[in-house]
C-alpha atoms as a printed R data frame, in Angstrom:
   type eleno elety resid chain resno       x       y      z
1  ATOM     1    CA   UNK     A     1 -10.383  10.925  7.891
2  ATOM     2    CA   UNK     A     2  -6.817   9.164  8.473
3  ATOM     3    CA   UNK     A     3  -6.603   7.013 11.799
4  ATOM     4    CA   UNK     A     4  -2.674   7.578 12.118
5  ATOM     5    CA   UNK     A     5  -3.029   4.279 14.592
6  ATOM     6    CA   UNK     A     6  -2.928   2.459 11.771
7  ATOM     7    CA   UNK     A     7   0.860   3.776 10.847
8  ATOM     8    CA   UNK     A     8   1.461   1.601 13.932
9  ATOM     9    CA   UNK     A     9   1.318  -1.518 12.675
10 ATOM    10    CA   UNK     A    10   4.805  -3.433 13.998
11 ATOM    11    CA   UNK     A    11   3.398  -7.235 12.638
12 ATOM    12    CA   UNK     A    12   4.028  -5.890  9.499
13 ATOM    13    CA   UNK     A    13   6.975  -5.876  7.862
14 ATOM    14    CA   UNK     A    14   6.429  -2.875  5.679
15 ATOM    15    CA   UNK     A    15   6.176  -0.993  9.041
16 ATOM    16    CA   UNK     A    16   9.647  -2.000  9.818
17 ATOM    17    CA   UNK     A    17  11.084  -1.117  6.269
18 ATOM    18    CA   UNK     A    18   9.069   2.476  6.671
19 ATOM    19    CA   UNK     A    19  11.348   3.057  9.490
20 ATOM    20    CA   UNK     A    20  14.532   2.175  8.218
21 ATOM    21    CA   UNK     A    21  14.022   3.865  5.305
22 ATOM    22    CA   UNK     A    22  13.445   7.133  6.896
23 ATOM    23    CA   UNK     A    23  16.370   6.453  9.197
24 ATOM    24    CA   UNK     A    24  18.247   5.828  6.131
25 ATOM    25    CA   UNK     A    25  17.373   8.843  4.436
26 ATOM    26    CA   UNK     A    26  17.513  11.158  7.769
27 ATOM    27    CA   UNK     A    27  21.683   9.776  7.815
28 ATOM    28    CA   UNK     A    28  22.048  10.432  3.951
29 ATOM    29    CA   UNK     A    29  20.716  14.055  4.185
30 ATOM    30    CA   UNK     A    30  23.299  14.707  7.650
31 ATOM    31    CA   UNK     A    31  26.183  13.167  5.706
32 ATOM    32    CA   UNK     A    32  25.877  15.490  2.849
33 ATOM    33    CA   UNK     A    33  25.368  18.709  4.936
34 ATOM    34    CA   UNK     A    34  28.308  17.511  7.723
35 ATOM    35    CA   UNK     A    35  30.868  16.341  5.503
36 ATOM    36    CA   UNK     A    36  32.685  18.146  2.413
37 ATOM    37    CA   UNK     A    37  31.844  15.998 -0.610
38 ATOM    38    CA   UNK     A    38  32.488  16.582 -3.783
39 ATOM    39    CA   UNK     A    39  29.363  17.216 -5.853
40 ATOM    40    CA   UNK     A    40  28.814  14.563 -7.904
41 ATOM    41    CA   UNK     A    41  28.989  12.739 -4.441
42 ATOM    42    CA   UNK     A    42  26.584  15.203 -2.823
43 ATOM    43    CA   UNK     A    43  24.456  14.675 -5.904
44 ATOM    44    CA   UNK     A    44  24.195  10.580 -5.478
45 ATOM    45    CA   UNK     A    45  23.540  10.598 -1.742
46 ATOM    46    CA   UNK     A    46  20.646  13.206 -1.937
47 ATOM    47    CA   UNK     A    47  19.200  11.186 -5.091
48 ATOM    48    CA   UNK     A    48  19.736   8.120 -2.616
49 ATOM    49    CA   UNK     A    49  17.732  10.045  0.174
50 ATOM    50    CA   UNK     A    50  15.182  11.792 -1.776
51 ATOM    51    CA   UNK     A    51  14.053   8.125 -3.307
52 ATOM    52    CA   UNK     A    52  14.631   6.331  0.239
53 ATOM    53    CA   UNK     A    53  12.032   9.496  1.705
54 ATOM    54    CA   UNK     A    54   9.741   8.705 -1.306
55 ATOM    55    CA   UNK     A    55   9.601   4.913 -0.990
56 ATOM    56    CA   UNK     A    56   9.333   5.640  3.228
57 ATOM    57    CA   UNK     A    57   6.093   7.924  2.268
58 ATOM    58    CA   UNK     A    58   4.792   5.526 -0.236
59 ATOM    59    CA   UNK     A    59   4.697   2.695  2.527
60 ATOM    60    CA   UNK     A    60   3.367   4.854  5.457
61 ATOM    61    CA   UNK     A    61   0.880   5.923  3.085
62 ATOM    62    CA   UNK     A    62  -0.033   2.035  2.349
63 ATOM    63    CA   UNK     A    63   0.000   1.363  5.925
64 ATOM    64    CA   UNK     A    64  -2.518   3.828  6.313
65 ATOM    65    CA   UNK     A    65  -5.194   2.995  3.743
66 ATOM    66    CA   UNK     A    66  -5.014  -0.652  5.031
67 ATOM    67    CA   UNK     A    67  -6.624  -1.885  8.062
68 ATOM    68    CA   UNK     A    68  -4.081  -3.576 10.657
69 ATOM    69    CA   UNK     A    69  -4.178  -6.995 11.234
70 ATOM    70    CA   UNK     A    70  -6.650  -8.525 14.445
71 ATOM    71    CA   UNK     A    71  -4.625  -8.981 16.984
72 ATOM    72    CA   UNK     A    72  -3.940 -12.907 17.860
């Protein structure tokens, strides 16, 4: 079973990356659906958002399977 309290981890800075990664991605994917881009443009920035959402995942999911840190 997954304790998603442990996604909550702000001592960390993987948490912190998690988050701006996904806030990264989130803008990428509105810029290419708001704006007319050519597309080999469109193409970049949803390669650029697609990897940003993967590496965001891959850290959440690392956050997840560790245990957070005692509190001090």
């Amino acid at each position: 079973m997954i304790h998603w309290r442990r996604l909550f981890q702000p001592r960390k800075p993987a948490f912190w990356l998690m988050l701006a990664l996904n806030g990264l991605s989130t803008a990428l994917v509105w810029i290419v659906q708001h704006y007319p881009l050519t597309a080999l443009a469109s193409l970049v920035i949803a390669v650029f958002a697609i990897g940003n959402a993967w590496l965001g995942l891959r850290l959440a999911w690392q956050l997840l399977s560790t245990p957070p840190n005692p509190p001090r």
